[in-house]
Coordinates of C-alpha atoms in Angstrom, one line a residue:
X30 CA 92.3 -48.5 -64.7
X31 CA 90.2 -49.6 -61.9
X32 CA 89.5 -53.3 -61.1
X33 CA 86.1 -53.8 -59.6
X34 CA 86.2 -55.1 -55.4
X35 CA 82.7 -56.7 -55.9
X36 CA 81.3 -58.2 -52.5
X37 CA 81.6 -61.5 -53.5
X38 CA 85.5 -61.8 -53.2
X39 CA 84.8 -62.7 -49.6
X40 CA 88.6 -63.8 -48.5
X41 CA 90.6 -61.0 -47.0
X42 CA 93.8 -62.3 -49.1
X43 CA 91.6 -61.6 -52.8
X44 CA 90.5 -58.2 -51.7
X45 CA 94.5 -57.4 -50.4
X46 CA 96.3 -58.6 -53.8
X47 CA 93.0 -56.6 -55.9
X48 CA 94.4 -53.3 -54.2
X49 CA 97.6 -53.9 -54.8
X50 CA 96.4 -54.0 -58.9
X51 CA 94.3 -51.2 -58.6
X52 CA 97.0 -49.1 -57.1
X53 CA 99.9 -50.2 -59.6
X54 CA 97.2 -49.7 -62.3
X55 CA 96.1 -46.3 -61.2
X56 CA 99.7 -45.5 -60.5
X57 CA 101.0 -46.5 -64.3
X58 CA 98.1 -44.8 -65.9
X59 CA 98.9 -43.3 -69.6
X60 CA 97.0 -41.4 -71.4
X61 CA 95.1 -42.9 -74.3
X62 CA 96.5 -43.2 -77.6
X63 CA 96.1 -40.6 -79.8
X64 CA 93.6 -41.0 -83.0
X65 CA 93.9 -41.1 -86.1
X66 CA 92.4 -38.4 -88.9
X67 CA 90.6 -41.3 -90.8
X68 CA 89.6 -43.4 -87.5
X69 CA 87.0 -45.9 -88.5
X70 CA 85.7 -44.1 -91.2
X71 CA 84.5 -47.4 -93.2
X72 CA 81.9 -48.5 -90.4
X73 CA 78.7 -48.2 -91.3
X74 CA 75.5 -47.8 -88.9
X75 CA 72.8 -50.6 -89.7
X76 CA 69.0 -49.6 -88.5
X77 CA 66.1 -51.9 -88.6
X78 CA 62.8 -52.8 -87.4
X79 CA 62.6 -55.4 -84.0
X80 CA 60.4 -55.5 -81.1
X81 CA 62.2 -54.4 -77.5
X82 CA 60.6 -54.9 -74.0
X83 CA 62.2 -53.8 -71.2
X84 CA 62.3 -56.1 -68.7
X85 CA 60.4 -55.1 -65.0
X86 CA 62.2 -57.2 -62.2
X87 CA 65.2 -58.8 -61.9
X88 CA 63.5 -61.7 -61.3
X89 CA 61.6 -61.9 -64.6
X90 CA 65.0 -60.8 -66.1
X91 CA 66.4 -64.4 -64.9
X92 CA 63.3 -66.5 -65.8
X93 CA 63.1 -65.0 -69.1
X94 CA 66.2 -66.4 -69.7
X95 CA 65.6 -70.0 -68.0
X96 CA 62.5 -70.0 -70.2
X97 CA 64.1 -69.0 -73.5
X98 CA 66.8 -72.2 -72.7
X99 CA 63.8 -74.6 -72.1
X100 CA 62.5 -73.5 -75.7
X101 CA 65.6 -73.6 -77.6
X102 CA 65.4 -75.8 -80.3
X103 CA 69.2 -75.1 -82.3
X104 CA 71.6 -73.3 -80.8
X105 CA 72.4 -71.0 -77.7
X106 CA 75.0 -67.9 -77.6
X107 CA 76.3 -66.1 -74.7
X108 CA 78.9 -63.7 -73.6
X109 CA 79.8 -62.8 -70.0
X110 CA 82.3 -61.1 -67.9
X111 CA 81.6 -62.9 -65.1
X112 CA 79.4 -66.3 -64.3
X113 CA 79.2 -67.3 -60.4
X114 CA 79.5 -70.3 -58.6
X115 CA 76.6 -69.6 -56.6
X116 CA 72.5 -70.9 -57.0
X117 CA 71.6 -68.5 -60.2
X118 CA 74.7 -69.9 -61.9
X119 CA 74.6 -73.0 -61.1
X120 CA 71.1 -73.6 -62.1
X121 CA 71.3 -72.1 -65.5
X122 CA 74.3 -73.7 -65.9
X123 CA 72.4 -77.2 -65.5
X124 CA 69.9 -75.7 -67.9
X125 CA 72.1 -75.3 -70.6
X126 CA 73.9 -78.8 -69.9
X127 CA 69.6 -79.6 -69.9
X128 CA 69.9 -78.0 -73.5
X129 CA 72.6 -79.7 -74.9
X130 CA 71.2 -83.3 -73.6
X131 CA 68.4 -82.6 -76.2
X132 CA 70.7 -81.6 -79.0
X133 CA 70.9 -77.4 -78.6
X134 CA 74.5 -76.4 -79.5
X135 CA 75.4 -74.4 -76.7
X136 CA 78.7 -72.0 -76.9
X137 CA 80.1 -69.3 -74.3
X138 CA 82.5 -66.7 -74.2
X139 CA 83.1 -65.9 -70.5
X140 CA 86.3 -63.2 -69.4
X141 CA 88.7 -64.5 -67.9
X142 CA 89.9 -62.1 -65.1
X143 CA 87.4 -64.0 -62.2
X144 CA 87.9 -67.6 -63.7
X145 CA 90.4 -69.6 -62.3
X146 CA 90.5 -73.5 -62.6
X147 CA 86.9 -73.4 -63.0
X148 CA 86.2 -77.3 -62.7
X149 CA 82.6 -76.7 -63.7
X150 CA 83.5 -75.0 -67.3
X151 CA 85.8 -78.1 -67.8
X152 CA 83.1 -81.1 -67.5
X153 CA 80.4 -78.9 -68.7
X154 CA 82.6 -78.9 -71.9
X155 CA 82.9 -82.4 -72.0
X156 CA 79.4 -82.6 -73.4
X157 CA 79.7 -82.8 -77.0
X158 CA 77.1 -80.1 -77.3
X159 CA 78.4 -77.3 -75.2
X160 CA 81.6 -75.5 -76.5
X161 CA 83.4 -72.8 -73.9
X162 CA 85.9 -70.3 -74.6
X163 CA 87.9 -68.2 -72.4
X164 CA 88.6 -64.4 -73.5
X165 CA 92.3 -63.0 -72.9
X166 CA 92.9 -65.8 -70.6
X167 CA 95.7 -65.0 -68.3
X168 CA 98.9 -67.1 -68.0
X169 CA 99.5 -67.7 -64.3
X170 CA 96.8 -69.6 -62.5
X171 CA 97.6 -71.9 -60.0
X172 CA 98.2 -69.5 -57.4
X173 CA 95.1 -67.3 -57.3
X174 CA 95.6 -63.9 -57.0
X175 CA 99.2 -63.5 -56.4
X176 CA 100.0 -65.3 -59.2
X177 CA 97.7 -63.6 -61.4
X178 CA 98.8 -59.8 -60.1
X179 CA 102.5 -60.4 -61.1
X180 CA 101.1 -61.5 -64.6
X181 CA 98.8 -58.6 -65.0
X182 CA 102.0 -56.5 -63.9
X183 CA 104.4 -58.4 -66.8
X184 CA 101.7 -58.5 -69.4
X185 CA 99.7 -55.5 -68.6
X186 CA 99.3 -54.2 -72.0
X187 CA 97.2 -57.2 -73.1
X188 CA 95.4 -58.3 -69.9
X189 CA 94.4 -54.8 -69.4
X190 CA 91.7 -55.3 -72.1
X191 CA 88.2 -57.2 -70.5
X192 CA 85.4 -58.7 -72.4
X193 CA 82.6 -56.7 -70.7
X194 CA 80.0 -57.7 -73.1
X195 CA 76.5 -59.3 -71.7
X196 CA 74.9 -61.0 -74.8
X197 CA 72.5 -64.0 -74.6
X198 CA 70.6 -65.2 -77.6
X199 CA 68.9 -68.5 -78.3
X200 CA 67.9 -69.3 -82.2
X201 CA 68.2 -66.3 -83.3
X202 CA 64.3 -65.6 -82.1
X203 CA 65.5 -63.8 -78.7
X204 CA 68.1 -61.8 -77.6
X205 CA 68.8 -59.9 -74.0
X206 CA 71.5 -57.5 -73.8
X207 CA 72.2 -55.4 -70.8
X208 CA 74.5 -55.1 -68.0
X209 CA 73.5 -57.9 -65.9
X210 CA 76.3 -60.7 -65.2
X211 CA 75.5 -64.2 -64.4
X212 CA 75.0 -64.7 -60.8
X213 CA 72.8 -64.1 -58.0
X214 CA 73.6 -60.5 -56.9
X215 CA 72.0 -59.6 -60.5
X216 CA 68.8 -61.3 -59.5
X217 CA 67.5 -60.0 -56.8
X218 CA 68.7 -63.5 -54.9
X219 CA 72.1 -62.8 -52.9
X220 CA 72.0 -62.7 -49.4
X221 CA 74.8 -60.3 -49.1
X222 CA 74.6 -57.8 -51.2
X223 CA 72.5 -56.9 -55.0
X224 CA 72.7 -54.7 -57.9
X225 CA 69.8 -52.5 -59.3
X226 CA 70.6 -53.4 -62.9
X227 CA 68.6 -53.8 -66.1
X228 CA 68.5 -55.3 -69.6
X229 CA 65.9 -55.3 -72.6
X230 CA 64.6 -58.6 -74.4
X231 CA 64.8 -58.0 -78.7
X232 CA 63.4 -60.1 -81.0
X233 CA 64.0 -59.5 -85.1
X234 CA 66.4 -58.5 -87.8
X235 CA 68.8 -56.9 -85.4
X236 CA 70.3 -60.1 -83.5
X237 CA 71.7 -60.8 -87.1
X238 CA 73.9 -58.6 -86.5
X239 CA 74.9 -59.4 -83.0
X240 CA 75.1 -62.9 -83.8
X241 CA 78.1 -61.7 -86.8
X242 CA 79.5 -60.1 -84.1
X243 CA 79.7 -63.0 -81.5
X244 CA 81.2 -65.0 -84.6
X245 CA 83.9 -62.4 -84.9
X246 CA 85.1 -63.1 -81.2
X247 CA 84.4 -66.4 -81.7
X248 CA 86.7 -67.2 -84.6
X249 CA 89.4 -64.4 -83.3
X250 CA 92.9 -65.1 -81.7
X251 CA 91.3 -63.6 -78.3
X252 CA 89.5 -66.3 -77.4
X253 CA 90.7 -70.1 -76.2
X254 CA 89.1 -73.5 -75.8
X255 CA 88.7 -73.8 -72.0
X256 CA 90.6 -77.2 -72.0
X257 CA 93.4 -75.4 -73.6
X258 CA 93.5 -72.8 -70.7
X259 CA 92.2 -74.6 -67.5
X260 CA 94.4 -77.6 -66.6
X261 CA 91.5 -79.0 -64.2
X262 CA 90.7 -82.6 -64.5
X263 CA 87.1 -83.2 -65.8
X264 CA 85.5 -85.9 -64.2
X265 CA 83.2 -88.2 -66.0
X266 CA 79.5 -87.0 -66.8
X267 CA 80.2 -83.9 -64.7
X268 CA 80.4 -85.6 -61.9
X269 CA 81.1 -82.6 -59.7
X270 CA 79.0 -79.8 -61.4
X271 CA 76.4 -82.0 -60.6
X272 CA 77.2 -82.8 -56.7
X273 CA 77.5 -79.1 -56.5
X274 CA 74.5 -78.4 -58.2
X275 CA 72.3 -80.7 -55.5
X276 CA 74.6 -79.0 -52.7
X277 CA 73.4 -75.6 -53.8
X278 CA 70.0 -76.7 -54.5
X279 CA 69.1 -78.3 -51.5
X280 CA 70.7 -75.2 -48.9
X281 CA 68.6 -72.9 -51.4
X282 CA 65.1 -74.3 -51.5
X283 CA 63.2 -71.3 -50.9
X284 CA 64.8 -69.4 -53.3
X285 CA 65.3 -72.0 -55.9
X286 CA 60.7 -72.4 -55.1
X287 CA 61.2 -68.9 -55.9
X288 CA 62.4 -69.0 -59.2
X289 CA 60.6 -71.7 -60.2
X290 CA 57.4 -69.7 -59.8
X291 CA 58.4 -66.4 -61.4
X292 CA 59.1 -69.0 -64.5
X293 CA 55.7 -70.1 -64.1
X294 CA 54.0 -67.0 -63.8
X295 CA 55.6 -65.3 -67.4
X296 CA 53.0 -64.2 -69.7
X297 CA 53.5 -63.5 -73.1
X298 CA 56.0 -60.1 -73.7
X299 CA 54.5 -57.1 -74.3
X300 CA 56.9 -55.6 -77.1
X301 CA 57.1 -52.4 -78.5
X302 CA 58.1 -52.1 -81.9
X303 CA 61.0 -49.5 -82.8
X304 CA 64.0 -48.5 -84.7
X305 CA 67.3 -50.1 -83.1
X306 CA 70.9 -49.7 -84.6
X307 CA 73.7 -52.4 -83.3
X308 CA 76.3 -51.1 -81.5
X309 CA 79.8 -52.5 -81.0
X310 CA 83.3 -52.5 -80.4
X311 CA 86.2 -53.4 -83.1
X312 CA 88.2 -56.3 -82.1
X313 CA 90.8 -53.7 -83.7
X314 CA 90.5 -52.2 -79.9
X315 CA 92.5 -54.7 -78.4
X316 CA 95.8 -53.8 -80.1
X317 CA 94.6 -50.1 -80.5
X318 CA 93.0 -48.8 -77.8
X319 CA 90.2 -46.8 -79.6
X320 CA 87.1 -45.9 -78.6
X321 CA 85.4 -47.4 -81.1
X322 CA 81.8 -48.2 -79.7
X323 CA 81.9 -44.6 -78.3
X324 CA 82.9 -42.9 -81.7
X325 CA 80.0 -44.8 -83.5
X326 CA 77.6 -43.7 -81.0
X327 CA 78.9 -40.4 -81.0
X328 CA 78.5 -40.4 -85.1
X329 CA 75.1 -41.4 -85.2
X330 CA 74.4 -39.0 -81.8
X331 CA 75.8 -35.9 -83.4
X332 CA 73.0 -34.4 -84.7
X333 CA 70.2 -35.4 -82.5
X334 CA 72.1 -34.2 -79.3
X335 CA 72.8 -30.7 -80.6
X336 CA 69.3 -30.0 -81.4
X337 CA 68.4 -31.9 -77.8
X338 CA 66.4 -30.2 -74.9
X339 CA 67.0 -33.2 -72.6
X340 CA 69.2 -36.0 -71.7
X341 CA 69.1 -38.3 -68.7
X342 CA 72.6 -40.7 -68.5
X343 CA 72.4 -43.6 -66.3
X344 CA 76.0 -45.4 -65.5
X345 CA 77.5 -46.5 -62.4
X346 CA 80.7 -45.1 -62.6
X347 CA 80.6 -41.2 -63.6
X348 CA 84.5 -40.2 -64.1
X349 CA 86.0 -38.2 -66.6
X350 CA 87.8 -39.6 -69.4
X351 CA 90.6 -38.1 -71.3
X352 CA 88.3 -34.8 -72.4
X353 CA 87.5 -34.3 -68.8
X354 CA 83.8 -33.5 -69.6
X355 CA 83.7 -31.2 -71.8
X356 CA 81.0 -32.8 -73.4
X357 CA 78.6 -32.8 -71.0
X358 CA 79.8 -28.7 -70.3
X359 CA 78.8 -27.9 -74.2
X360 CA 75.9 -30.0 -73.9
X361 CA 75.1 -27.9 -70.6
X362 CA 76.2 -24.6 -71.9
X363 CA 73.6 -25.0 -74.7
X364 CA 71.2 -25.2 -72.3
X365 CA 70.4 -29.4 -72.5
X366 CA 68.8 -30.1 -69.0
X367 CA 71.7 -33.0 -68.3
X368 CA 69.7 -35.4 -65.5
X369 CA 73.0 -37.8 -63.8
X370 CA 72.0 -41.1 -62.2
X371 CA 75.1 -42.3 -60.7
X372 CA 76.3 -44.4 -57.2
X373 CA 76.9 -42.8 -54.5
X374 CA 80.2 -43.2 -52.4
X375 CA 78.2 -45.7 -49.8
X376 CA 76.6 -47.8 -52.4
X377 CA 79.7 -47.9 -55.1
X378 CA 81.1 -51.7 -55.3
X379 CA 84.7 -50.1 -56.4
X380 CA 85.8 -47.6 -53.8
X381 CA 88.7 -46.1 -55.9
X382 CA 86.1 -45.4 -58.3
X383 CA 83.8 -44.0 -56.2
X384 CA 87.0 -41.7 -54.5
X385 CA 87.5 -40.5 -58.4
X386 CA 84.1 -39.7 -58.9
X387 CA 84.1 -37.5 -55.3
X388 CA 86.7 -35.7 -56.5
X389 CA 84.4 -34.1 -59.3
X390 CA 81.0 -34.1 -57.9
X391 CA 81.1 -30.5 -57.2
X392 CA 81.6 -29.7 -61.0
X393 CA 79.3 -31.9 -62.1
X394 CA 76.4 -31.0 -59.4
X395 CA 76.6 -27.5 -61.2
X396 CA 76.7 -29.0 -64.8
X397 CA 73.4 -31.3 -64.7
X398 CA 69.8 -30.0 -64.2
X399 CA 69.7 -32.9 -61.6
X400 CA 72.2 -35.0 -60.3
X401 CA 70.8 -38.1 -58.3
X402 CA 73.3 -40.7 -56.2
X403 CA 72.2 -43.6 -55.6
X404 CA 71.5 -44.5 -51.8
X405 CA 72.6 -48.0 -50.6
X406 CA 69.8 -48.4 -48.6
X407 CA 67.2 -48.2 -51.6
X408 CA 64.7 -51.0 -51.3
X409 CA 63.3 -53.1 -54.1
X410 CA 60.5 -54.8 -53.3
X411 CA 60.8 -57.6 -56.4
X412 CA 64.2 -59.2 -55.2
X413 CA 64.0 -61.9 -52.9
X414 CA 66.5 -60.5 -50.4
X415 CA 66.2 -56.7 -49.0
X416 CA 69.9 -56.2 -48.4
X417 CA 72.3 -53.5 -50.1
X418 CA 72.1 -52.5 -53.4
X419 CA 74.7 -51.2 -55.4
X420 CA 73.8 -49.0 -58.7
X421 CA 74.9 -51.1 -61.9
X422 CA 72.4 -49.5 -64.9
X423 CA 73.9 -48.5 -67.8
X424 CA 71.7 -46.7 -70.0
X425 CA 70.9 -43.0 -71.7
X426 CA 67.8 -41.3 -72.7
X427 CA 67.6 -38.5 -75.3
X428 CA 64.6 -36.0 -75.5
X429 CA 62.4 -38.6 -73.9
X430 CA 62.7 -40.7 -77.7
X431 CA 65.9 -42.1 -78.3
X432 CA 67.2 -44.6 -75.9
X433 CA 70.4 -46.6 -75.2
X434 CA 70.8 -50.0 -73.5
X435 CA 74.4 -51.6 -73.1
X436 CA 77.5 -53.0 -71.4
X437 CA 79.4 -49.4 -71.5
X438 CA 79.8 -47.8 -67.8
X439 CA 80.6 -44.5 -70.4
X440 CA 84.2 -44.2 -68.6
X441 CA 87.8 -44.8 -69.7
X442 CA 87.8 -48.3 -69.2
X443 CA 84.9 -48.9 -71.4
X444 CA 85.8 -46.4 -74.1
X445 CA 89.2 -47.4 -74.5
X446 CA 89.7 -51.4 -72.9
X447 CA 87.0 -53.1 -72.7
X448 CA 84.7 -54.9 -75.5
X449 CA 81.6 -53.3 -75.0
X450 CA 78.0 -53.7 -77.0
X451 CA 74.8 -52.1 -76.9
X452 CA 71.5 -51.4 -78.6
X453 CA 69.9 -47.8 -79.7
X454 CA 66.0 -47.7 -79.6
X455 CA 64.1 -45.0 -81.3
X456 CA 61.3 -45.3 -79.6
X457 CA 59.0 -42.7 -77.3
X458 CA 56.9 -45.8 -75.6
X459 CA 60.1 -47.4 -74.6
X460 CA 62.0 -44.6 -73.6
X461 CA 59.2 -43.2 -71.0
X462 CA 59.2 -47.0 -70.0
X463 CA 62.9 -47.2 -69.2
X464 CA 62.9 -43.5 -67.7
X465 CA 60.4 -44.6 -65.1
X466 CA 62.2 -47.8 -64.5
X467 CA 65.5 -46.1 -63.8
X468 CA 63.6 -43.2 -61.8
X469 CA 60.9 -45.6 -59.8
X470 CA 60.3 -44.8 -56.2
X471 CA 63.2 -42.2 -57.3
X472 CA 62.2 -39.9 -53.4
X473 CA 63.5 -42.8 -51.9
X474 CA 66.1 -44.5 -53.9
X475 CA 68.0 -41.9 -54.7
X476 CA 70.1 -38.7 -52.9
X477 CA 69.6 -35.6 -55.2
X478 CA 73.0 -33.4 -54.6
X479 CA 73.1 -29.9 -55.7
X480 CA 74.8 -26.5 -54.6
X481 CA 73.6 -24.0 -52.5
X482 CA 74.0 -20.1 -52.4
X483 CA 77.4 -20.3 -51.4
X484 CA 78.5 -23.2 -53.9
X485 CA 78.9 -25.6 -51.3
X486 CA 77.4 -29.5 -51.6
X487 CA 73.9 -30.5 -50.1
X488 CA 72.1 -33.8 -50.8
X489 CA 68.6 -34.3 -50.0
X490 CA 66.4 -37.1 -50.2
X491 CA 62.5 -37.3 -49.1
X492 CA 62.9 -34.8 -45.8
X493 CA 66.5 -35.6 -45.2
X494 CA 68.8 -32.5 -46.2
X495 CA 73.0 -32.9 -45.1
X496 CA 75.5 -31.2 -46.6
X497 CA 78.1 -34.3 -45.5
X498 CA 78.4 -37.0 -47.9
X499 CA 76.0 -39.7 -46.9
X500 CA 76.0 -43.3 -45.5
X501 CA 79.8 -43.6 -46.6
X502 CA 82.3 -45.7 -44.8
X503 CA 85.4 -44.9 -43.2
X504 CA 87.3 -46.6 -45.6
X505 CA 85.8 -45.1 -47.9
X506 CA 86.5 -41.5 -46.9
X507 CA 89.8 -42.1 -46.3
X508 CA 89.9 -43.4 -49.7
X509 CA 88.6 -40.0 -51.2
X510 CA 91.4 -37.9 -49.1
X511 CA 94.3 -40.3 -50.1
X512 CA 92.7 -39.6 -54.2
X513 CA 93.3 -36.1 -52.8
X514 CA 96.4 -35.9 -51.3
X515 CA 97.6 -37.5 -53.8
X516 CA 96.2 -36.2 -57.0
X517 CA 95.9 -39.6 -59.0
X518 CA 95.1 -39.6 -62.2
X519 CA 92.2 -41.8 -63.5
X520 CA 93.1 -42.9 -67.0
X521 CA 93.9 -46.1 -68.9

């Protein structure tokens, strides 16, 4: 298990007691349960009609959604791993408190590994219009960190499982799934550091079938009323929410003049219509450890990739799971040209991921047609801040037809912990859209690695040919020879 070191955990103490979990985690790695002859064999795939567009910026990807709040007219659903105190948070949280004031029922699902005594989720649940609830809320929380690594450590075999789910969808007339968190780093807005991320906006039958699914975890045993799990003191008519709000709103002015004109710019959509199929977890996965999302795909896949000719896979983390990747080898073998879009080790946010992933580059350079890293100086002219990027898409493309937008990273964590969702779109016009999204400016962007005549590594990008990993830290290599020396195991 891996737990991510994102940027934003600025305090040297957060980032000490994370490593400590990420090595105890790595070090008590098992193997994943084995499974059974007749797994899952009542699910069946739903496919239908809707209209998909991809959405172009981060930017428009955040007014989309502050636009679809202002026109809700019933209710609001959303599901997050994480939600940030910061100016993109903070304002769509006053938009849905904006919502609720006119009478939109408004209910979240947020994860509960980066909330703590989140004073904001308490008033904003105050309203008698918004209803929070936490996912596999953790037991310790006074103490931050510490507190909360010796409870992961005593109750590992629960709190191990995330909800990693992105899902927003107002009335039922427009959903946006993807793998885009709440918060400014998604948006193109941080100062520090941003990811290059995407998500597609649905409309029709198909968010029927996400919204049964959001009633599953909503009604399940895995999810708790905020009040019953943050002991905060609300004050009255959110009182500090709101003094925060103005705080962040007045320091961010040019940014927040930002935002408000990309909202003002949107034209209308222009979908695409396609064939899309639903894709989710069991909640069964959190007392079973199955790979349920990635056996469905797999069943409805079967076919189509072994008559393929090409496949590009798009995720940030590219580490075996418990078949190393021998699918990809018999997907090779049969001649698929396998293009890899993955971080590299300088723009990965989790180092110990990034260490795993080093430790198999060479195999994988000689299984794909192309294998491209992701530099961490890419620029992207649409965010607001030009700063360092880190790669967060998490998509696949089959024979330049068949697409797949989701929360899966496509690793052992996904597959066997975390609640994961998704969307398959048969559609050619969309899947040349989301190719050239995910390979834009691709000269730049992105380190192609390969081996030469004598099996060795070589990454080049635009003129620039090395043969030694580029831009990584120190740390970082030290990192990748301690994965080494050590021979860890990346597993569950």
């Amino acid at each position: 298990m891996y737990i991510s070191t994102s940027w934003f955990l600025t305090h040297c103490y957060r980032h000490a007691v994370l490593l400590l979990m990420v090595i105890s985690c790595i070090a008590c790695s098992s193997a994943p349960p084995p499974r059974p002859v007749d797994f899952d064999k009542t699910w069946q795939p739903q496919t239908v009609l809707s209209e998909v567009y991809l959405l172009p910026t981060a930017p428009e990807a955040l007014a989309r959604r502050i636009e679809a709040v202002r026109q809700a007219k019933h209710y609001i659903q959303l599901e997050y791993f994480t939600w940030d105190h910061d100016l993109v948070g903070a304002y769509l949280y006053r938009e849905l408190l904006n919502a609720a004031d006119r009478g939109v029922k408004v209910r979240l699902v947020l994860d509960d590994l980066m909330e703590f005594e989140d004073r904001w989720l308490v008033e904003l649940a105050e309203h008698s219009n918004i209803h929070i609830r936490i996912f596999n809320p953790f037991d310790s929380r006074q103490l931050g960190w510490f507190s909360r690594a010796f409870n992961f450590q005593v109750a590992k075999q629960r709190l191990n499982h995330r909800l990693h789910e992105k899902f927003f969808n107002v009335d039922g007339e427009v959903m946006i799934l993807g793998g885009r968190n709440i918060g400014d780093s998604y948006f193109g807005y941080s100062k520090k550091a941003n990811f290059f991320d995407l998500d597609v906006m649905v409309k029709g039958e198909s968010i029927r079938e996400f919204e049964r699914n959001f009633q599953r975890l909503w009604s399940s045993e895995h999810v708790r009323d905020v009040w019953r799990v943050i002991k905060a003191t609300p004050k009255a008519n959110q009182a500090t929410f709101l003094a925060d709000y103005l705080s962040i709103i007045k320091k961010r002015q040019p940014e927040l003049q930002h935002i408000e004109q990309q909202i003002r710019q949107l034209t209308s959509p222009d979908y695409s219509t396609a064939e899309v199929m639903p894709l989710f977890d069991s909640l069964d996965k959190l007392t079973d450890s199955q790979p349920y999302l990635r056996s469905r795909m797999q069943s409805v896949l079967g076919a189509c990739l072994a008559s393929s000719s090409s496949i590009l896979i798009s995720t940030p983390y590219l580490v075996p799971s418990e078949d190393s990747f021998s699918s990809l080898k018999v997907l090779s073998d049969n001649g698929v040209a396998l293009t890899l879009l993955t971080n590299s080790s300088a723009s990965n946010d989790s180092p110990f991921v990034g260490a795993y992933y080093a430790k198999h580059r060479e195999e994988l350079a000689g299984l794909a047609h192309q294998l491209f890293e992701y530099a961490k100086q890419a620029e992207h002219p649409d965010y607001y801040h030009q700063v360092k990027t880190y790669y967060h898409n998490k998509a696949f493309i089959v024979d330049q037809r068949l697409s797949y937008i989701g929360s899966s990273n496509f690793d052992p964590r996904s597959n066997f912990l975390n609640m994961e969702l998704g969307l398959l779109i048969n559609s050619r016009t969309f899947a040349l859209q989301l190719k050239a999204y995910l390979l834009k400016n691709q000269q730049q962007r992105f380190w192609r690695v390969s081996l030469n005549e004598q099996q060795a590594l070589v990454w080049q990008k635009d003129q620039q040919l090395t043969n030694k990993n580029p831009g990584s830290s120190a740390f970082k290599r030290l990192s990748e020879r301690l994965y080494r020396l050590l021979n860890i195991k990346y597993d569950i």
